[in-house]
Amino acid sequence: MNKHIELIPFILIALCGIVLGVFLQFSQEATLFYRELRQLFLFDSDYMGGLLRDFGGVGTFASQFLIQFFRVSGVGATVTAGIGILSGWLFWCTLRRITSAWYLSPLALFPVVFQYLYLLNHNYHYEGLIALFFGFLALAVYGRLTVRMEVIGRMITGSMLALGLLFGLGSVALWFAVILLLYELLVRSKEWYAACSPLLVVMVAGALAVQAGMLPDYDTAFWMKDYVEYFIDIDVFYGLSWQSSFLLMLLFALARYVKKNSCLKIGVAVAATLLPVFYYQYAAWNRKEMDFYTLSLLYHYIDTGQWDAIRSCKEINYQNMLHLNCLNLALSHAGKLQSDLFNYPQRGVSSLMSKYQAHIEESMLFSQIYYQMGVISLAYDLALGASIGITYGSPMMTKTIIKSHLIYGRYAAAEKFIAQMEKTWAYRDWASSQRRFLYNDKAVENDPELGERRRGLTGNRDIFANLLGVYENASIVLEANPKLTAAADYAISAILLSKDLPSIKAFVERYAGTEVLPALSLPLQQAVISCAEHDPDYCWQHGVSKQTWAEFMRFKEHFVRLRRTRRDLATGLIDYRHTFWYYLLLNK
C-alpha cells in the first residue's frame, strides 16, 4: 500500500504537468518558435566550449541545445512541459522530507508555473527555467547525500553545489543557498547552521565576480536580472517563482499540524492539481502580448515559407503595420500582391513597409522584404545588423546573408557562412544545397531566385537607402532588371497605396506593354480609370478592359445616387470595398 501511495504524488504532478503542457502549446507555440529564430546553435567544439566557459554557460548551453528543436511544431511545449514535470518531482522529493503530504504534491509545480509565465515574454531567457530545474536537482541531491553526514560534510557538499550553480547557471545559486538554509531549519536538523556556509560562499563569490568584471552588477549576480535582456527592468512579478518555493516549504511544514481525513486529502489533492493549471491559464491570458505573439508566428511562417498560412492567419491585426508588412510579403511570394492588394485592409504605403525605427524585429522583417524586392544591398545590411544584434545569431538572417553573398558573387564569404550553418541541426541540409552555387556564376544566373536578383544589381549599391521609399527603391531595381516581378509588384502597390494619381499615370505610360508591365492588374486598371475617367479612349489604349470600364460606370452611378440621398458612403459602397476606387475615396 505504501508503494502505491508513493506513486500518487508523481502521478498527480505528471497529470498536472501534462495539462500545463497542452496549455503551453496553445499559449506559447509562436513564442517558442521565435526563440528558435533568435539563436544559431552549432555542433562545433570551439563554439560549445565557448558557451560552457562563460559565466552561467551550462544554462546557456542546455537552453540553446534544446531550443534548436523548437522549430518543429509541438516540440517546444513538450520539452518545456517535461522540464516542468521533472522540476516539480525533484522539488517534491525535497518537500516530502519536511512532511509527506502527498495531497499537496501538485503545488510543487507552482515555481515552474511562474517560469512558464515569464517565458511569455521573449526577452526572458529560457535559461531561467533551466536554472530552476538544476536548482531543484541540486536540492534533491543535497538531501540525499547528507542524510548521514556530519557538519563538515554538509558544509562542503552545500558549498560545492552552490558554487557549481553560480558559475554554471548564474544567480539561481543564491536562491539555492537560501532555500537550503530554510530546508535545514524545517527538517529540524541539529546541524542546520551548516547551511550558512553555502550562503556565505555564494555571497562572497558573487561579489568577487562583480568586482572582477565577470558580471555587470549585483542584480545579475544575485537576482532574476541574470535571466532577462539587459534593457528589461525587473518588477516584483519576476521574483514570485523563487519566493513561491519558500512559501511552499513553509506550507508543508504547517501541514504537519493539520488534522486530516481521507476525504479531505482527496479534495485537497484535486484542488492542488487544478490550481496550477487554472492559475497559469488565467495569468497567461492577461499577460500575453497578442500583437507580438502573432508577429512571432508570422516570422516562423516567413522562415519556413508558409505563405498561405500567413494569408489565412486569423490573428492578424490590420491596425498593426508589421502584421500588414508580413501579409503583403506573403502576397508577393504568392504572386498576388497586385491582384489581392485591396482584398485586405491597407493603411497606406506603410502597409508594405512601415517606418524603420531600428528595432531587431523590424530589421529581421525588412531584410526579407528588401530581398524579395531585389534590393539586395539593404537586405544584406539589415540581415547582418540583426544577426549581430541578436547575441547568438539568427538562422533566418544567416540564410539571407548567404544568399546575398551568392548574388554578389562573394563566394568565399558565402562559403564561410555555409560551413557555419552546416554545423546546425535544422539547417545543415539547406546549407549544403547552397554549395552548388559556390564559384559557379552560371548556376547562380540560371537559378530563378538568385539569378533574377543578380540581374537586378546596380553598379552603385549605395544608391539604395532606407531613406528612399518602397517605390523609389523598387524602381531602381526595375531599371536594372525589368523581369523581376516582385519589384514591379511592390512599385505598383506603393503608388496605388499612396493614391499618387500622377505617378500612376506616368508609370503606366512608361511601362505599359513592356517587360515590366505586359498587362495591367485589375487594381491598376481601376487606378488608370481614376486618372482619366473622362477619357475612355486613353484608358483602353493603356490596358483597361471594357469590363473594368463598365464596372466603373456602375460604381460611379451608385456613388452619385448615394451622394444625392446623403447616405453613408462607407456602408453604401461596401460591395466595392475590394476596389481601388473604394480605397481612394474612403481610406484616410
Coordinates of C-alpha atoms in Angstrom, one line a residue, residues 164-575:
G164 CA 28.6 24.9 -9.3
L165 CA 25.2 26.6 -9.7
L166 CA 26.7 30.0 -9.5
F167 CA 29.3 29.5 -12.2
G168 CA 27.3 27.1 -14.3
L169 CA 23.8 28.6 -14.1
G170 CA 24.1 32.1 -12.6
S171 CA 22.1 33.8 -9.9
V172 CA 19.9 30.8 -9.0
A173 CA 22.8 29.9 -6.7
L174 CA 21.6 32.5 -4.2
W175 CA 18.1 31.1 -4.3
F176 CA 19.6 27.6 -3.7
A177 CA 21.6 28.8 -0.7
V178 CA 18.6 30.5 0.9
I179 CA 16.2 27.6 0.3
L180 CA 18.9 25.2 1.6
L181 CA 19.0 27.0 4.9
L182 CA 15.2 27.1 5.1
Y183 CA 15.2 23.3 4.4
E184 CA 17.6 22.5 7.2
L185 CA 15.5 24.5 9.6
L186 CA 12.2 23.0 8.6
V187 CA 13.5 19.4 8.8
R188 CA 14.7 20.3 12.3
S189 CA 18.3 19.4 11.6
K190 CA 20.6 19.7 14.6
E191 CA 23.3 20.9 12.2
W192 CA 21.2 23.5 10.5
Y193 CA 23.9 26.1 10.8
A194 CA 26.0 24.1 8.3
A195 CA 23.7 25.6 5.6
C196 CA 25.0 29.0 6.4
S197 CA 28.2 28.1 4.7
P198 CA 26.8 27.9 1.1
L199 CA 25.0 31.2 1.6
L200 CA 28.3 32.9 2.7
V201 CA 30.2 31.3 -0.2
V202 CA 27.7 32.4 -2.8
M203 CA 27.6 36.0 -1.5
V204 CA 31.4 36.2 -1.5
A205 CA 31.9 34.5 -4.8
G206 CA 29.2 36.6 -6.5
A207 CA 30.6 39.8 -5.1
L208 CA 34.1 38.9 -6.3
A209 CA 32.7 38.1 -9.8
V210 CA 31.1 41.5 -10.0
Q211 CA 34.3 43.2 -8.8
A212 CA 36.4 41.2 -11.3
G213 CA 34.1 42.3 -14.2
M214 CA 32.8 38.8 -14.8
L215 CA 29.3 40.0 -14.0
P216 CA 27.9 43.5 -14.7
D217 CA 26.2 44.2 -11.4
Y218 CA 24.8 42.7 -8.2
D219 CA 21.3 42.3 -9.6
T220 CA 22.8 40.0 -12.2
A221 CA 24.8 38.1 -9.7
F222 CA 22.0 37.6 -7.1
W223 CA 18.7 38.2 -8.8
M224 CA 16.5 37.4 -11.8
K225 CA 18.2 40.1 -13.8
D226 CA 20.6 37.3 -14.9
Y227 CA 17.8 35.8 -17.0
V228 CA 16.5 38.7 -18.9
E229 CA 17.8 41.0 -21.6
Y230 CA 19.9 43.8 -20.2
F231 CA 17.4 46.5 -21.1
I232 CA 14.5 45.0 -19.3
D233 CA 13.5 46.3 -15.8
I234 CA 12.7 43.6 -13.4
D235 CA 9.4 44.0 -11.5
V236 CA 8.1 42.2 -8.4
F237 CA 6.3 39.5 -10.5
Y238 CA 9.7 38.1 -11.7
G239 CA 10.6 37.2 -8.1
L240 CA 7.5 35.1 -7.5
S241 CA 9.0 31.8 -8.9
W242 CA 11.7 31.8 -6.3
Q243 CA 9.5 33.2 -3.5
S244 CA 6.8 30.7 -4.1
S245 CA 9.2 27.8 -3.4
F246 CA 10.0 29.3 0.0
L247 CA 6.3 29.6 0.8
L248 CA 5.6 26.1 -0.3
M249 CA 8.2 24.8 2.1
L250 CA 6.5 26.7 4.9
L251 CA 3.1 25.4 3.8
F252 CA 4.4 21.8 4.0
A253 CA 5.8 22.5 7.5
L254 CA 2.5 23.8 8.6
A255 CA 0.8 20.7 7.2
R256 CA 2.3 18.7 10.0
Y257 CA -0.1 20.3 12.4
V258 CA -3.4 20.0 10.4
K259 CA -5.8 17.2 11.2
K260 CA -6.5 15.2 8.1
N261 CA -9.0 12.6 7.0
S262 CA -9.2 10.6 3.7
C263 CA -12.0 12.6 2.1
L264 CA -10.2 15.9 2.9
K265 CA -7.0 14.6 1.5
I266 CA -8.7 13.7 -1.8
G267 CA -10.4 17.0 -2.0
V268 CA -7.2 18.9 -1.4
A269 CA -5.3 16.8 -3.9
V270 CA -7.9 17.6 -6.6
A271 CA -7.8 21.3 -5.8
A272 CA -4.0 21.3 -5.7
T273 CA -3.9 19.6 -9.1
L274 CA -6.3 22.1 -10.7
L275 CA -4.9 25.2 -9.1
P276 CA -1.6 25.5 -11.1
V277 CA -3.4 24.8 -14.3
F278 CA -6.2 27.4 -13.8
Y279 CA -3.8 30.0 -12.5
Y280 CA -1.5 29.6 -15.5
Q281 CA -4.4 29.9 -17.9
Y282 CA -5.8 32.9 -16.2
A283 CA -2.4 34.7 -15.8
A284 CA -1.3 33.8 -19.4
W285 CA -4.4 35.3 -20.8
N286 CA -3.8 38.6 -19.0
R287 CA -0.1 38.8 -19.6
K288 CA 0.1 37.7 -23.2
E289 CA 1.0 40.4 -25.7
M290 CA -1.2 39.3 -28.6
D291 CA 0.2 41.5 -31.3
F292 CA 3.8 40.4 -30.7
Y293 CA 2.7 36.8 -30.3
T294 CA 1.1 36.9 -33.7
L295 CA 4.1 38.6 -35.2
S296 CA 6.3 35.8 -33.8
L297 CA 4.1 33.3 -35.5
L298 CA 4.2 35.2 -38.8
Y299 CA 8.0 35.3 -38.6
H300 CA 8.0 31.5 -38.3
Y301 CA 5.8 31.2 -41.3
I302 CA 8.2 33.5 -43.2
D303 CA 11.2 31.4 -42.3
T304 CA 9.5 28.2 -43.3
G305 CA 7.9 29.6 -46.4
Q306 CA 4.3 29.0 -45.3
W307 CA 2.9 31.9 -47.3
D308 CA -0.7 30.6 -47.4
A309 CA -0.6 30.3 -43.6
I310 CA 0.1 34.0 -43.4
R311 CA -2.7 34.9 -45.8
S312 CA -5.2 32.8 -43.8
C313 CA -3.9 33.8 -40.3
K314 CA -7.0 35.0 -38.4
E315 CA -4.9 36.6 -35.6
I316 CA -3.5 39.3 -37.9
N317 CA -4.2 42.8 -36.6
Y318 CA -4.8 45.1 -39.5
Q319 CA -4.0 48.1 -37.4
N320 CA -0.5 46.7 -36.8
M321 CA 1.8 47.8 -39.6
L322 CA 4.3 44.9 -39.1
H323 CA 1.4 42.5 -39.4
L324 CA 0.4 44.1 -42.7
N325 CA 4.1 44.1 -43.9
C326 CA 4.1 40.3 -43.3
L327 CA 0.8 39.8 -45.1
N328 CA 1.8 41.8 -48.2
L329 CA 5.2 39.9 -48.3
A330 CA 3.2 36.7 -48.4
L331 CA 1.0 38.1 -51.2
S332 CA 4.2 38.9 -53.1
H333 CA 5.6 35.4 -52.7
A334 CA 2.3 34.0 -53.9
G335 CA 2.4 36.3 -56.9
K336 CA -0.8 38.0 -55.8
L337 CA 0.3 41.3 -54.3
Q338 CA -1.3 43.4 -57.0
S339 CA -4.4 41.4 -57.7
D340 CA -5.3 40.8 -54.0
L341 CA -3.9 44.0 -52.5
F342 CA -7.3 45.5 -51.7
N343 CA -8.8 42.2 -50.6
Y344 CA -7.3 43.1 -47.2
P345 CA -7.5 46.4 -45.2
Q346 CA -4.5 48.6 -46.2
R347 CA -3.1 51.6 -44.3
G348 CA -1.1 53.5 -46.9
V349 CA 2.4 52.7 -48.2
S350 CA 3.4 51.8 -44.6
S351 CA 1.4 48.6 -45.2
L352 CA 4.2 47.5 -47.5
M353 CA 7.0 48.6 -45.2
S354 CA 6.5 50.6 -42.1
K355 CA 8.7 53.3 -40.8
Y356 CA 12.1 51.9 -39.7
Q357 CA 12.9 52.5 -36.1
A358 CA 16.0 50.3 -35.8
H359 CA 14.3 47.5 -33.8
I360 CA 15.6 44.0 -34.2
E361 CA 12.2 42.8 -35.3
E362 CA 12.0 45.4 -38.0
S363 CA 15.4 44.6 -39.3
M364 CA 14.6 40.9 -39.5
L365 CA 11.4 41.6 -41.4
F366 CA 12.6 44.4 -43.6
S367 CA 15.6 42.3 -44.7
Q368 CA 13.1 39.7 -46.1
I369 CA 11.0 42.4 -47.8
Y370 CA 14.1 44.1 -49.5
Y371 CA 15.3 40.7 -50.6
Q372 CA 12.0 39.9 -52.2
M373 CA 12.1 43.3 -53.9
G374 CA 15.6 42.6 -55.2
V375 CA 17.2 45.4 -53.1
I376 CA 20.0 43.1 -52.1
S377 CA 22.3 45.7 -50.5
L378 CA 19.7 46.7 -48.0
A379 CA 18.6 43.2 -47.4
Y380 CA 22.2 42.2 -46.6
D381 CA 22.9 45.2 -44.4
L382 CA 19.7 44.7 -42.3
A383 CA 20.3 40.9 -42.0
L384 CA 23.9 41.4 -40.9
G385 CA 22.9 44.0 -38.4
A386 CA 20.1 41.9 -37.0
S387 CA 22.4 38.8 -36.8
I388 CA 24.9 40.8 -34.8
G389 CA 22.3 42.5 -32.7
I390 CA 20.9 39.1 -31.6
T391 CA 23.6 37.7 -29.2
Y392 CA 23.7 34.2 -30.6
G393 CA 22.7 34.9 -34.2
S394 CA 19.7 34.1 -36.3
P395 CA 19.2 31.3 -38.8
M396 CA 16.8 33.3 -40.9
M397 CA 19.2 36.2 -41.1
T398 CA 22.2 33.9 -41.8
K399 CA 20.3 32.4 -44.8
T400 CA 19.7 35.9 -46.2
I401 CA 23.4 36.7 -45.7
I402 CA 24.4 33.6 -47.6
K403 CA 22.0 34.2 -50.5
S404 CA 23.2 37.9 -50.7
H405 CA 26.8 36.9 -50.9
L406 CA 26.0 34.3 -53.7
I407 CA 24.1 37.0 -55.6
Y408 CA 27.0 39.4 -55.4
G409 CA 29.5 36.6 -56.3
R410 CA 31.3 36.9 -53.0
Y411 CA 31.8 33.1 -52.8
A412 CA 34.5 33.0 -50.1
A413 CA 32.2 34.9 -47.7
A414 CA 29.2 32.7 -48.6
E415 CA 31.3 29.6 -48.1
K416 CA 32.2 30.7 -44.6
F417 CA 28.6 31.1 -43.6
I418 CA 27.5 27.9 -45.4
A419 CA 30.2 26.0 -43.4
Q420 CA 28.8 27.5 -40.2
M421 CA 25.2 26.5 -41.0
E422 CA 26.2 23.0 -41.9
K423 CA 27.1 22.6 -38.2
T424 CA 23.4 23.1 -37.2
W425 CA 20.7 20.5 -36.8
A426 CA 17.8 22.1 -38.7
Y427 CA 19.6 24.0 -41.5
R428 CA 22.6 21.8 -42.5
D429 CA 20.8 20.2 -45.5
W430 CA 19.7 23.6 -46.8
A431 CA 23.3 25.0 -46.3
S432 CA 24.8 22.0 -48.1
S433 CA 22.4 22.6 -51.0
Q434 CA 23.8 26.1 -51.5
R435 CA 27.3 24.7 -52.2
R436 CA 26.3 24.1 -55.8
F437 CA 26.3 27.8 -56.3
L438 CA 29.9 28.4 -55.0
Y439 CA 32.3 29.7 -57.6
N440 CA 29.7 28.9 -60.2
D441 CA 28.3 32.0 -61.9
K442 CA 26.3 30.0 -64.4
A443 CA 24.5 28.1 -61.7
V444 CA 23.6 31.4 -59.9
E445 CA 22.4 33.1 -63.0
N446 CA 20.3 30.1 -64.0
D447 CA 18.6 29.9 -60.6
P448 CA 15.1 31.5 -60.7
E449 CA 15.6 33.2 -57.3
L450 CA 19.3 34.1 -57.2
G451 CA 19.7 34.8 -61.0
E452 CA 16.8 37.3 -61.3
R453 CA 18.2 39.2 -58.3
R454 CA 21.7 39.2 -59.6
R455 CA 20.4 40.7 -62.8
G456 CA 18.7 43.4 -60.7
L457 CA 22.0 44.6 -59.2
T458 CA 23.2 48.1 -59.9
G459 CA 26.8 49.3 -60.3
N460 CA 26.4 51.5 -57.2
R461 CA 25.0 49.7 -54.2
D462 CA 24.9 52.9 -52.2
I463 CA 22.1 54.2 -54.4
F464 CA 19.7 52.3 -52.2
A465 CA 18.8 53.7 -48.8
N466 CA 16.2 53.3 -46.1
L467 CA 15.6 57.0 -46.6
L468 CA 14.2 56.2 -50.0
G469 CA 10.6 54.9 -50.3
V470 CA 9.5 51.5 -51.5
Y471 CA 8.6 52.9 -54.9
E472 CA 12.0 54.6 -55.4
N473 CA 14.0 51.5 -54.4
A474 CA 11.8 49.1 -56.5
S475 CA 12.1 51.4 -59.5
I476 CA 15.9 51.3 -59.3
V477 CA 15.8 47.5 -59.4
L478 CA 13.3 47.6 -62.4
E479 CA 15.7 49.7 -64.4
A480 CA 18.4 47.0 -64.0
N481 CA 16.1 44.0 -64.4
P482 CA 12.6 44.7 -65.8
K483 CA 11.7 41.0 -65.4
L484 CA 11.9 41.0 -61.6
T485 CA 8.1 40.7 -60.9
A486 CA 8.3 41.2 -57.2
A487 CA 10.0 44.6 -57.7
A488 CA 7.2 45.6 -60.1
D489 CA 4.6 44.4 -57.7
Y490 CA 6.0 46.5 -54.9
A491 CA 6.5 49.6 -57.0
I492 CA 2.9 49.4 -58.4
S493 CA 1.4 48.6 -54.9
A494 CA 3.3 51.6 -53.4
I495 CA 1.9 54.1 -55.9
L496 CA -1.6 52.6 -55.5
L497 CA -1.5 52.8 -51.7
S498 CA -0.1 56.4 -51.8
K499 CA -3.1 57.4 -54.1
D500 CA -0.5 59.2 -56.2
L501 CA -2.5 59.5 -59.4
P502 CA 0.1 61.5 -61.4
S503 CA 2.7 58.8 -60.6
I504 CA 0.3 56.0 -61.5
K505 CA -0.3 57.7 -64.9
A506 CA 3.4 58.3 -65.5
F507 CA 4.2 54.7 -64.6
V508 CA 1.6 53.2 -66.9
E509 CA 2.6 55.5 -69.8
R510 CA 6.2 54.5 -69.4
Y511 CA 5.9 50.7 -68.8
A512 CA 2.6 49.6 -70.4
G513 CA 3.3 46.8 -72.9
T514 CA 6.9 46.4 -71.7
E515 CA 8.5 43.5 -69.7
V516 CA 7.7 45.5 -66.5
L517 CA 4.0 45.8 -67.3
P518 CA 2.9 43.4 -70.0
A519 CA -0.7 43.6 -68.7
L520 CA -2.5 45.7 -66.1
S521 CA -3.8 44.1 -63.0
L522 CA -7.4 44.8 -62.0
P523 CA -6.5 47.3 -59.3
L524 CA -4.1 49.1 -61.6
Q525 CA -6.8 49.3 -64.3
Q526 CA -9.1 50.8 -61.7
A527 CA -6.4 53.4 -60.8
V528 CA -5.9 54.3 -64.5
I529 CA -9.6 55.0 -64.8
S530 CA -9.4 57.2 -61.8
C531 CA -6.6 59.1 -63.5
A532 CA -8.6 59.6 -66.8
E533 CA -12.3 58.9 -66.1
H534 CA -13.3 61.4 -68.7
D535 CA -11.1 59.9 -71.4
P536 CA -12.2 56.3 -72.1
D537 CA -10.0 56.0 -75.2
Y538 CA -6.9 56.8 -73.1
C539 CA -7.9 54.1 -70.7
W540 CA -8.5 51.5 -73.4
Q541 CA -5.2 52.4 -75.1
H542 CA -3.3 51.8 -71.8
G543 CA -4.7 48.4 -71.0
V544 CA -8.0 48.9 -69.3
S545 CA -10.6 46.3 -70.3
K546 CA -14.1 47.1 -71.4
Q547 CA -15.4 45.0 -68.5
T548 CA -13.5 47.1 -65.9
W549 CA -14.8 50.3 -67.5
A550 CA -18.3 49.1 -67.3
E551 CA -17.8 48.2 -63.7
F552 CA -16.6 51.7 -63.1
M553 CA -19.7 53.2 -64.7
R554 CA -21.9 51.2 -62.3
F555 CA -19.7 52.3 -59.4
K556 CA -20.0 55.9 -60.4
E557 CA -23.7 55.8 -60.8
H558 CA -24.1 54.2 -57.4
F559 CA -21.8 56.7 -55.9
V560 CA -23.8 59.7 -57.3
R561 CA -27.0 58.2 -56.1
L562 CA -25.6 57.9 -52.6
R563 CA -24.4 61.5 -52.6
R564 CA -27.8 62.7 -53.7
T565 CA -29.6 60.8 -51.0
R566 CA -26.9 61.8 -48.4
R567 CA -26.5 58.2 -47.3
D568 CA -23.3 56.9 -45.7
L569 CA -20.7 56.2 -48.4
A570 CA -18.8 53.6 -46.5
T571 CA -21.9 51.5 -45.9
G572 CA -23.5 52.1 -49.3
L573 CA -20.3 51.2 -51.2
I574 CA -19.5 48.2 -49.2
D575 CA -19.8 45.9 -52.2

